[in-house]
Short mmCIF file of C-alpha atoms and ligand atoms in Angstrom, two decimals:
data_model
loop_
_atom_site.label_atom_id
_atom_site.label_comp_id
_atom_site.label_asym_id
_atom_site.label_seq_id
_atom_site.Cartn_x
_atom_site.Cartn_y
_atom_site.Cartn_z
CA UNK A 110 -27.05 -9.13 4.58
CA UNK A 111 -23.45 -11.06 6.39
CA UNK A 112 -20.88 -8.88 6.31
CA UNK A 113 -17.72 -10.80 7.39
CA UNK A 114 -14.93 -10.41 9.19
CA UNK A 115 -12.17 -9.28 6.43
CA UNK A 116 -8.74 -9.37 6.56
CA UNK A 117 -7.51 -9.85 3.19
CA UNK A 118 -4.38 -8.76 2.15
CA UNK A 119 -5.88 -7.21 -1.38
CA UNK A 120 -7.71 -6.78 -3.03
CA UNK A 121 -9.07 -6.02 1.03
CA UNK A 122 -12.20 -4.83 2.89
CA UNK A 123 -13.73 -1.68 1.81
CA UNK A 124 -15.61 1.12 3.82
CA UNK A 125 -19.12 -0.28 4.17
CA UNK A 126 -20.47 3.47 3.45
CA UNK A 127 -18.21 3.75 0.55
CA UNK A 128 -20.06 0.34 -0.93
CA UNK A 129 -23.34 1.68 -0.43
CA UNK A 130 -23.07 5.13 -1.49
CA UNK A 131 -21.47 3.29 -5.51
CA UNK A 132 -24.52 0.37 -5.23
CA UNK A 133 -26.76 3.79 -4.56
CA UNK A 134 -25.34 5.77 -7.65
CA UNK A 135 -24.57 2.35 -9.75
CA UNK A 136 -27.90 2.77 -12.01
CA UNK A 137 -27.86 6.26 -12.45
CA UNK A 138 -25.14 8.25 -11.07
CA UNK A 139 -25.77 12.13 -10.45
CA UNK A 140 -29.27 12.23 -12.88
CA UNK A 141 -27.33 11.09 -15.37
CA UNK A 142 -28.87 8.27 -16.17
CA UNK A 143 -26.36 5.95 -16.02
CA UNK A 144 -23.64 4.50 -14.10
CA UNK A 145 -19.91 5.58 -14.06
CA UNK A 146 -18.27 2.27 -16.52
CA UNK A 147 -21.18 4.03 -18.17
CA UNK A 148 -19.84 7.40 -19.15
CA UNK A 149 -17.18 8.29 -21.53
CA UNK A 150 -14.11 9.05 -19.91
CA UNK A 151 -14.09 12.34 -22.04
CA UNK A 152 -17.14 13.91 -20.48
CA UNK A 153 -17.16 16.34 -18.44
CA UNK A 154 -18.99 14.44 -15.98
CA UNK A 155 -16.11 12.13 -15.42
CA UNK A 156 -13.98 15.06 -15.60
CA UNK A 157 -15.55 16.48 -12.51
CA UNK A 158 -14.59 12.75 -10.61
CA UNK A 159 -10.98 12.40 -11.33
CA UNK A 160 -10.67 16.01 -10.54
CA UNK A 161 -12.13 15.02 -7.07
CA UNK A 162 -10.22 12.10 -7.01
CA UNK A 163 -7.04 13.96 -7.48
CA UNK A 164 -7.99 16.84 -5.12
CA UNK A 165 -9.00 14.05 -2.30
CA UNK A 166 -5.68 12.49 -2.58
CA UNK A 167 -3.97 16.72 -2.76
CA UNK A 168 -5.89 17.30 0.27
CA UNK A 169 -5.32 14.23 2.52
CA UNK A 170 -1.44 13.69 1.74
CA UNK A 171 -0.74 17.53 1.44
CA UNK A 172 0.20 17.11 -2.16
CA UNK A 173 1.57 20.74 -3.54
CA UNK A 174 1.48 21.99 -6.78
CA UNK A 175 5.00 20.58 -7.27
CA UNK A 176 3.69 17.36 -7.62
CA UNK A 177 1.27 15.55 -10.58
CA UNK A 178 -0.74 12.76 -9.50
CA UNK A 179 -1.84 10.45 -11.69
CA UNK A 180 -3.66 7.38 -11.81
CA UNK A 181 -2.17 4.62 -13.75
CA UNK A 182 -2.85 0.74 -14.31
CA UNK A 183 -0.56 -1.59 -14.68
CA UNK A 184 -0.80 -2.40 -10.88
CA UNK A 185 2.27 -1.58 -8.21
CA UNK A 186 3.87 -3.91 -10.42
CA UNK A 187 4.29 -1.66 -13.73
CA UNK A 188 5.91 0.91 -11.54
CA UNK A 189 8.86 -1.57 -10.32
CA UNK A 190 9.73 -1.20 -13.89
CA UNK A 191 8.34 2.07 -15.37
CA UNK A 192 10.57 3.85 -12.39
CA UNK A 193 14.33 3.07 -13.66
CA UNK A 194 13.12 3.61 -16.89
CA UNK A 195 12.34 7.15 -16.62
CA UNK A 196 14.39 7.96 -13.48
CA UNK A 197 17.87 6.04 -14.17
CA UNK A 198 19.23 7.73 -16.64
CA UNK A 199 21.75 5.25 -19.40
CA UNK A 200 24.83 4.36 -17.46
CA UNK A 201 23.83 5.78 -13.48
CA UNK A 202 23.00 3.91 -10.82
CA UNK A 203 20.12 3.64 -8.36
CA UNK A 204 20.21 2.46 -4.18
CA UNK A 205 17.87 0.14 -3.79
CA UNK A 206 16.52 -1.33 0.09
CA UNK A 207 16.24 -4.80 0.13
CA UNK A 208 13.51 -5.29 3.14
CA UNK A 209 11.74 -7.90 1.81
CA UNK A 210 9.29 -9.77 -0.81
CA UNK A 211 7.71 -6.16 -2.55
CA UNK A 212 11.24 -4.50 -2.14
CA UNK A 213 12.85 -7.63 -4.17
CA UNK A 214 10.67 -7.58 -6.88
CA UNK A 215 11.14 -3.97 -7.73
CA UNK A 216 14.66 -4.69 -7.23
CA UNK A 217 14.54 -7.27 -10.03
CA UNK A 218 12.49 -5.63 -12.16
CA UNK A 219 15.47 -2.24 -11.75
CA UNK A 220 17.95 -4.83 -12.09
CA UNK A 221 17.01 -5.85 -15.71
CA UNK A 222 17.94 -2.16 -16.87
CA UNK A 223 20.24 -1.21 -15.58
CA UNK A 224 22.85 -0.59 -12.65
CA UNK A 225 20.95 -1.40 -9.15
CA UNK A 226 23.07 -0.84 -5.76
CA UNK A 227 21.50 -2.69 -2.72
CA UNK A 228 21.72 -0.63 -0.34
CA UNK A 229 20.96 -2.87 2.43
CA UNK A 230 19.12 -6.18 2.81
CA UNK A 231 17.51 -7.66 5.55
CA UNK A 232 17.70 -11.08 4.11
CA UNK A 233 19.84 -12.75 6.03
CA UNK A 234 18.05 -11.65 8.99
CA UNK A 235 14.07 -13.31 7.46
CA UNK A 236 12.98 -9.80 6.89
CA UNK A 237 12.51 -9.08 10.65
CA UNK A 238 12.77 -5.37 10.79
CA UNK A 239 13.87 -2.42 8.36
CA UNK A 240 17.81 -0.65 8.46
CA UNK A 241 19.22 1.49 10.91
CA UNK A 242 20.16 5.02 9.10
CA UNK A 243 23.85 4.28 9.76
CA UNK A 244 23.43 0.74 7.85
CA UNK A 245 22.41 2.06 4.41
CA UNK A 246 25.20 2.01 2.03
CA UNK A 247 24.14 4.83 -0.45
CA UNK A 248 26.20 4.95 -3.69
CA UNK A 249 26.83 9.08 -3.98
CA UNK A 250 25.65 9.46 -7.63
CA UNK A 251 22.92 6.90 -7.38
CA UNK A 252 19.61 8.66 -9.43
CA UNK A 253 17.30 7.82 -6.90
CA UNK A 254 16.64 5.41 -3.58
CA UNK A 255 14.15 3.37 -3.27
CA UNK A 256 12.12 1.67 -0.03
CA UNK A 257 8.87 -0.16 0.00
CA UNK A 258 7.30 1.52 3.08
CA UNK A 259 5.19 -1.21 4.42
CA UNK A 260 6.07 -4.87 3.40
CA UNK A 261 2.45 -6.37 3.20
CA UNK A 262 3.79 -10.03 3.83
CA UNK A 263 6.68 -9.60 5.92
CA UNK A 264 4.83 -7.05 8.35
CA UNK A 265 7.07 -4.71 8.80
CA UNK A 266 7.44 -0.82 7.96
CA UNK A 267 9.37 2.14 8.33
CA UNK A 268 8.63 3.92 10.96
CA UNK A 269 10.89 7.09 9.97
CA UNK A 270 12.39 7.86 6.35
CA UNK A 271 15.67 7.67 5.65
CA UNK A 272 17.73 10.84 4.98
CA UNK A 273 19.12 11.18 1.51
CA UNK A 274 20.48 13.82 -1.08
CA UNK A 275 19.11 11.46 -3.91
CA UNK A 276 15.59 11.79 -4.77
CA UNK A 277 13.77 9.34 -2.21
CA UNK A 278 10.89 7.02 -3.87
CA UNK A 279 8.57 4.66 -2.39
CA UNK A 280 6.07 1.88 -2.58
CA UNK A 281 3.67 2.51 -0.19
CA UNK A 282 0.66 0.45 -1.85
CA UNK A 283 -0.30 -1.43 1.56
CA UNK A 284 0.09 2.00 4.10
CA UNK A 285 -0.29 5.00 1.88
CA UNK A 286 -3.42 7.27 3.49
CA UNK A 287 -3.35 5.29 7.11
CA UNK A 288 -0.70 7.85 8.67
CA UNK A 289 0.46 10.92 7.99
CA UNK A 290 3.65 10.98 5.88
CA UNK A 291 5.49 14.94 4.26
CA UNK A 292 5.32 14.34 0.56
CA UNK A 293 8.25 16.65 0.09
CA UNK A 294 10.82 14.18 1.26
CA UNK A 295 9.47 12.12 -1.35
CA UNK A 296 10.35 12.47 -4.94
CA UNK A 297 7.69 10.04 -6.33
CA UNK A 298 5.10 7.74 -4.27
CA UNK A 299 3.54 4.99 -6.07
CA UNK A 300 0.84 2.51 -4.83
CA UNK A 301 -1.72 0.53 -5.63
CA UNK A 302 -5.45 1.09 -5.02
CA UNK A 303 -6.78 -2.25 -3.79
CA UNK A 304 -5.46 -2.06 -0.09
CA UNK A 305 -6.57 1.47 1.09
CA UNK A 306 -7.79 3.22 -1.64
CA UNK A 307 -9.67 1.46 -3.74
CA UNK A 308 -10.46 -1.30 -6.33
CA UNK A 309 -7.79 -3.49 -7.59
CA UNK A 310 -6.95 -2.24 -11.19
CA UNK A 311 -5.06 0.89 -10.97
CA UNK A 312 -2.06 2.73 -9.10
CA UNK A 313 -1.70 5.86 -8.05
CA UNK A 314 1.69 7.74 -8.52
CA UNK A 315 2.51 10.81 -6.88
CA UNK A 316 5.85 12.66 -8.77
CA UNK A 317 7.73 15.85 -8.25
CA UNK A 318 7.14 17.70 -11.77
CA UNK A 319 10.69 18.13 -12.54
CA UNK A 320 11.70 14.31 -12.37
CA UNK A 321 8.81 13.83 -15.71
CA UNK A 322 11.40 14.80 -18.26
CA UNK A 323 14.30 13.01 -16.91
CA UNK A 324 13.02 9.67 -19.04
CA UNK A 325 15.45 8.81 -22.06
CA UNK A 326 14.00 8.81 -25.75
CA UNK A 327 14.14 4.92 -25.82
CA UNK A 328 11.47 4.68 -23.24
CA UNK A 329 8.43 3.58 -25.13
CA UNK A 330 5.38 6.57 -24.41
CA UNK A 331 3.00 4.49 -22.91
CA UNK A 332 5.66 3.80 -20.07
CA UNK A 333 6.62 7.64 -19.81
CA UNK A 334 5.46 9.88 -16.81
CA UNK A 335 5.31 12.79 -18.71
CA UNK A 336 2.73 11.02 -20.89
CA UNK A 337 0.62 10.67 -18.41
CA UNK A 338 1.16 13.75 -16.75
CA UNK A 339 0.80 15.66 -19.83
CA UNK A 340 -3.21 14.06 -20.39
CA UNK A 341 -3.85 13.78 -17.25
CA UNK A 342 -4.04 10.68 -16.99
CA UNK A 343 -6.20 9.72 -19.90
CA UNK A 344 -3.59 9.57 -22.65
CA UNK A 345 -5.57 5.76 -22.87
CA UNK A 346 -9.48 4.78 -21.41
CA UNK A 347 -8.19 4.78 -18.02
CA UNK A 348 -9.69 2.87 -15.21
CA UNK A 349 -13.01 4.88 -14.69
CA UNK A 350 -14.37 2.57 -11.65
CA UNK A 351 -11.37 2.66 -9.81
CA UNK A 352 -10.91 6.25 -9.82
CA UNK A 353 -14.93 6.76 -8.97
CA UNK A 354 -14.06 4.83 -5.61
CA UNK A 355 -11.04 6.60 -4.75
CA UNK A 356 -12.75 9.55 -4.96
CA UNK A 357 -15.54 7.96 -3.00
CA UNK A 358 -12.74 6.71 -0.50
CA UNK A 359 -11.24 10.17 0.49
CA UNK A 360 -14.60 11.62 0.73
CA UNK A 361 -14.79 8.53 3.67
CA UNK A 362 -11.52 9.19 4.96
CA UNK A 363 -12.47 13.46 5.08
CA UNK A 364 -15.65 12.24 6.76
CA UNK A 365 -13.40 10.48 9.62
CA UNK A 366 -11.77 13.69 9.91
CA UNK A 367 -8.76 12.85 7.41
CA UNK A 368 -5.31 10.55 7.81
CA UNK A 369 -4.42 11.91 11.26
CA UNK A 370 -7.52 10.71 12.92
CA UNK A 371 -7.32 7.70 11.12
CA UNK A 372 -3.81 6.66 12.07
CA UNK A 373 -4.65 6.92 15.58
CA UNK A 374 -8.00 4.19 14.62
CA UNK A 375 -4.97 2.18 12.81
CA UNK A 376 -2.83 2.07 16.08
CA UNK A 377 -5.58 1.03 18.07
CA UNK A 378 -6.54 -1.95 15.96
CA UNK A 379 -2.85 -2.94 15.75
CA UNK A 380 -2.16 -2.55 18.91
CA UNK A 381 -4.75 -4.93 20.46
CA UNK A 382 -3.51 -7.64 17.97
CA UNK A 383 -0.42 -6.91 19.01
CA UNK A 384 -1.10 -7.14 23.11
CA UNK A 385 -2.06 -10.64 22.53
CA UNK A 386 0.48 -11.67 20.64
CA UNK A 387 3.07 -10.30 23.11
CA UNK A 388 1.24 -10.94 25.99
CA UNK A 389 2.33 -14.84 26.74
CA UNK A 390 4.66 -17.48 24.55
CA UNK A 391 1.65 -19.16 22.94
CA UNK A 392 2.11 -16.62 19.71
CA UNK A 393 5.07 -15.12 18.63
CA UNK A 394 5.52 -11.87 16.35
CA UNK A 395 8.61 -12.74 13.88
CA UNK A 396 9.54 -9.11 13.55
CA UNK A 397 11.17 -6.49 15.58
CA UNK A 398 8.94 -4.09 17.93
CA UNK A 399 10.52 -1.08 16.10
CA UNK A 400 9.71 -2.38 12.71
CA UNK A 401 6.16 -3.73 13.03
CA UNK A 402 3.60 -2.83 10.57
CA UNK A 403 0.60 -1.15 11.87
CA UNK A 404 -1.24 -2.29 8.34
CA UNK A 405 -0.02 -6.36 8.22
CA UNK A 406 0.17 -8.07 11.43
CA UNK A 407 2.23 -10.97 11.16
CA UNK A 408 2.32 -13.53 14.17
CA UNK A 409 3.36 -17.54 14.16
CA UNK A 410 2.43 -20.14 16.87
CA UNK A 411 4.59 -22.81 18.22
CA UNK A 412 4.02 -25.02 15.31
CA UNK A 413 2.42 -25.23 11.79
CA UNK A 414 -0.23 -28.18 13.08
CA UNK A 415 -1.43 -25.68 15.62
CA UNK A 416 -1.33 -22.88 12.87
CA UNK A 417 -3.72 -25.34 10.86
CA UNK A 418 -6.15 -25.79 13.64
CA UNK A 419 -6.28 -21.73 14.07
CA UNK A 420 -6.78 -21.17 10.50
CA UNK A 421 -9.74 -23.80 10.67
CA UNK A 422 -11.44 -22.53 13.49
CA UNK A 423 -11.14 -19.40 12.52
CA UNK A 424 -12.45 -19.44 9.11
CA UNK A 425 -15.36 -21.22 10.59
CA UNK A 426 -16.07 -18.36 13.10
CA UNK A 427 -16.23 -16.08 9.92
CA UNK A 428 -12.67 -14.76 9.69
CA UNK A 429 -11.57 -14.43 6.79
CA UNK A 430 -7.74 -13.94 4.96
CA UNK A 431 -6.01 -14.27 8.16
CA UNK A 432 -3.26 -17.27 6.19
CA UNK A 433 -0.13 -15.53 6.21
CA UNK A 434 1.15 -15.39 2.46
CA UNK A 435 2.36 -19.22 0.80
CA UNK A 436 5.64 -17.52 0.52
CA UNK A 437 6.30 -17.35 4.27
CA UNK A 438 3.65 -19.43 6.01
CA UNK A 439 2.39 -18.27 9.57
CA UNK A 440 -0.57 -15.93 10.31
CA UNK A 441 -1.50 -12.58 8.66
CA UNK A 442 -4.11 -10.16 9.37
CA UNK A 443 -4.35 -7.23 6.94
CA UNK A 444 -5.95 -4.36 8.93
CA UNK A 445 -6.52 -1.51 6.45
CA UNK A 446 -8.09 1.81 6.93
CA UNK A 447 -11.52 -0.03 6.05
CA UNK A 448 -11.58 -2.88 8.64
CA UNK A 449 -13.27 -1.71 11.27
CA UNK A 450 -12.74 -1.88 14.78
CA UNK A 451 -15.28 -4.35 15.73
CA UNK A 452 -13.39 -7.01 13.20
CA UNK A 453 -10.19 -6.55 15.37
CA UNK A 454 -12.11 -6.81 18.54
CA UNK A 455 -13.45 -10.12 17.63
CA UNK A 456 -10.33 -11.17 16.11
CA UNK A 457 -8.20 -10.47 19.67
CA UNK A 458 -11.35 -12.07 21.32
CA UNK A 459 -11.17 -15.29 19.66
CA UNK A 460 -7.23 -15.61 19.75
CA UNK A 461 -7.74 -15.47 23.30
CA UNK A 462 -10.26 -18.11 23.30
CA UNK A 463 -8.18 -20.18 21.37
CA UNK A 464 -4.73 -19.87 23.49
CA UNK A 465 -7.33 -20.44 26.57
CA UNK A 466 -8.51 -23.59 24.82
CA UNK A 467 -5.04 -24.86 23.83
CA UNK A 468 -3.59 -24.19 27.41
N1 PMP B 796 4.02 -3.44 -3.50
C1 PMP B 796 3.43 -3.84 -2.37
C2 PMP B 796 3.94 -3.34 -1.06
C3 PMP B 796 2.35 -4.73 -2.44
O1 PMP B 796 1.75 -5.14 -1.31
C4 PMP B 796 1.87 -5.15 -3.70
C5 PMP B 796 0.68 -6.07 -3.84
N2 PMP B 796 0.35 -6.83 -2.80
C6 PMP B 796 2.55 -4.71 -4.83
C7 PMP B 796 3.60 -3.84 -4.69
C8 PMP B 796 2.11 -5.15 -6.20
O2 PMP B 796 0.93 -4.53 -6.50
P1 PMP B 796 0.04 -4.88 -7.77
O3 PMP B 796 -0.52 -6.24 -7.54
O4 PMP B 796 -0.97 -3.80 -7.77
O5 PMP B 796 0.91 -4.84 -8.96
#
C-alpha cells in the first residue's frame, strides 16, 4: 500500500487510523451484519453514532447545553444562505468581514436577502491579513457579524475574535477542531466536514438555542434551524457516512489527547513550512506574519515559470495538492489535523532541495 504525501485543500487527507478502523467495520459494523450506508437512519444503532458524533464534537469544542449541534448537508455553502435567512430578521441589517474568497461568497449569498454592512474588507490590500479591532465598522443594530475564521485560499486567519455586542458567527470549515477556540463568544459556528472532520457531504453547525426561533415564517422548513434542531438532525435521511467518520474522527482527535495537543502538532507543521519560506528571498509568503494560517500555507516564488517547475517536481516526488487555488495562483499546502508530520518534513526537505538546486 502508497500512501502519499497529501495536501489537498478538501476534500483533504484523513487520519490513516480513522481509514482503517471504517474499512475494518465497512462489512459488518458492531455484529450487525452490515455496514453503516447499511442501516436505517432510524435505528437505534445509528442512534447510538450521531449521539457519539455529537458528544465528540460537545466534548472537544466545550459545547454547553446552550448550544444544538447539528449536522446538516448542503455543504458550507447552504449556510452562507440559510444564516440571514433565519438570523436577519425583514428589514435589519447584518456586519459582514470581507477577508477574502469564503468571506465574499457568504457575503453575496447575505446580500441577495437582505441588508448586508461590510464591515471591513481587505480587498484592496489582496487579502494579506485580517482587521485590526479598531478597523471594523460595526453597524449598532446589525443582527449578527460574521467572519470566516480561516480563509482556506488566501491563508490567512484570525488569530483573536473580534469583540462585539451582536451575536458573533463564523465559518470555520478549514480550522474548526485544530485549536482551541470558547464557543460562548460564538453565537453559531458552521463548517464543513471534508477538511478536519470528515467526508465531504455534510456541515456541521453549532447554534446558541435561543437564536432557532428568530427565523421569519417565509423561510421555507427545510432551510429552518429549528427544523433541524427540533429532529435532531434527521427531519430528512441525513448523511449517515459522514457522521460515522466524524464520530470516528473525534474518537482520533481524544486519542491524541484532544484540540489542545493537537494545535501545538498544527504549529509545528506550520511553522517549519513557514521557516523556509522566511528564511531567504527565494519564496515569499503573500500574507502578514500576524495573519498567517496555521491550516493553509500560502507561499509564491519569484515567478510563475519557476512556480511551474516546483509544481512538476513536486508532484513527481509524490506531493500532492500543493497548486495554490486557480483563483489566486501561487503555492498552497493544506496541512489539516490529519497530515501528519512526516508529510511536512518531507515537504520543507524538498523545498530546500529545490531553492539549493535553483541557487
Ligand atoms: N468556507 C470555507 C472557509 C471553505 O474553505 C469552503 C470550502 N472550501 C467553504 C466555505 C464551502 O464549503 P462547501 O464546499 O462544503 O460548501
Amino acid at each position: 500500500m502508497m500512501r502519499i504525501h497529501n495536501f489537498n485543500a478538501g476534500p483533504a487527507a484523513m487520519p490513516l487510523s480513522v481509514l482503517e478502523r471504517a474499512q475494518s467495520e465497512l462489512l459488518d459494523l458492531g455484529g450487525f451484519g452490515m455496514s453503516v450506508m447499511e442501516m436505517s437512519h432510524r435505528s437505534k444503532e445509528f442512534q447510538a453514532i450521531i449521539d457519539a458524533a455529537e458528544k465528540g464534537i460537545r466534548r472537544l469544542m466545550g459545547v454547553s447545553d446552550e448550544y444544538a449541534v447539528l449536522f446538516l448537508q448542503g455543504g458550507a455553502s447552504l449556510q452562507f444562505a440559510m444564516l440571514p435567512l433565519n438570523l436577519r430578521r425583514p428589514g435589519k441589517s447584518a456586519d459582514y468581514v470581507d477577508t477574502g474568497s469564503w468571506a465574499s461568497k457568504a457575503i453575496k449569498e447575505a446580500k441577495i436577502t437582505g441588508n448586508t454592512n461590510i464591515a471591513w474588507s481587505g480587498k484592496a490590500e489582496n487579502y494579506s491579513r485580517v482587521p485590526k479591532p479598531n478597523e471594523l465598522k460595526l453597524l449598532p443594530e446589525a443582527e449578527y457579524l460574521h467572519i470566516c475564521t480561516n480563509e482556506t485560499i488566501g491563508g490567512i486567519r484570525w488569530m483573536q475574535f473580534p469583540e462585539t455586542d451582536a451575536p458573533l458567527i463564523a465559518d470555520m470549515s478549514s480550522e474548526i477542531l485544530s485549536r482551541p477556540v470558547d464557543v460562548n463568544k460564538f453565537a453559531l459556528i458552521y463548517a464543513g466536514a471534508q477538511k478536519n472532520l470528515g467526508p465531504s457531504g455534510l456541515a456541521i453547525v453549532i447554534i446558541r438555542k435561543d437564536l432557532v426561533e428568530r427565523a421569519p415564517e417565509t423561510v421555507p422548513i427545510f432551510l429552518r434551524y429549528s427544523t433541524h434542531m427540533a429532529d435532531g438532525s434527521m427531519y430528512n435521511t441525513p448523511n449517515t457516512w459522514g457522521i460515522y467518520m466524524v464520530k470516528l474522527t473525534c474518537e482520533w482527535i481524544e486519542s491524541l489527547g484532544g484540540v489542545a495537543a493537537i494545535q501545538k502538532i498544527n504549529e509545528k507543521k506550520a511553522g517549519m513550512l513557514y521557516e523556509v519560506i522566511d528564511s531567504s528571498g527565494f519564496w515569499h509568503s503573500p500574507v502578514e506574519k500576524d495573519s498567517r494560517s496555521i491550516m493553509n500555507i500560502v507561499w509564491r516564488l519569484q515567478n510563475e515559470a519557476l512556480e511551474e517547475q516546483f509544481l512538476a517536481q513536486a508532484k513527481h516526488m509524490g506531493f500532492v495538492g500543493l497548486k495554490g487555488h486557480r483563483s489566486v495562483g501561487g503555492i498552497r499546502a493544506s496541512i489539516y489535523n490529519a497530515v501528519p508530520l512526516e508529510s511536512v518534513d518531507a515537504l520543507a526537505s524538498f523545498m530546500k532541495d529545490f531553492e539549493r538546486k535553483q541557487g
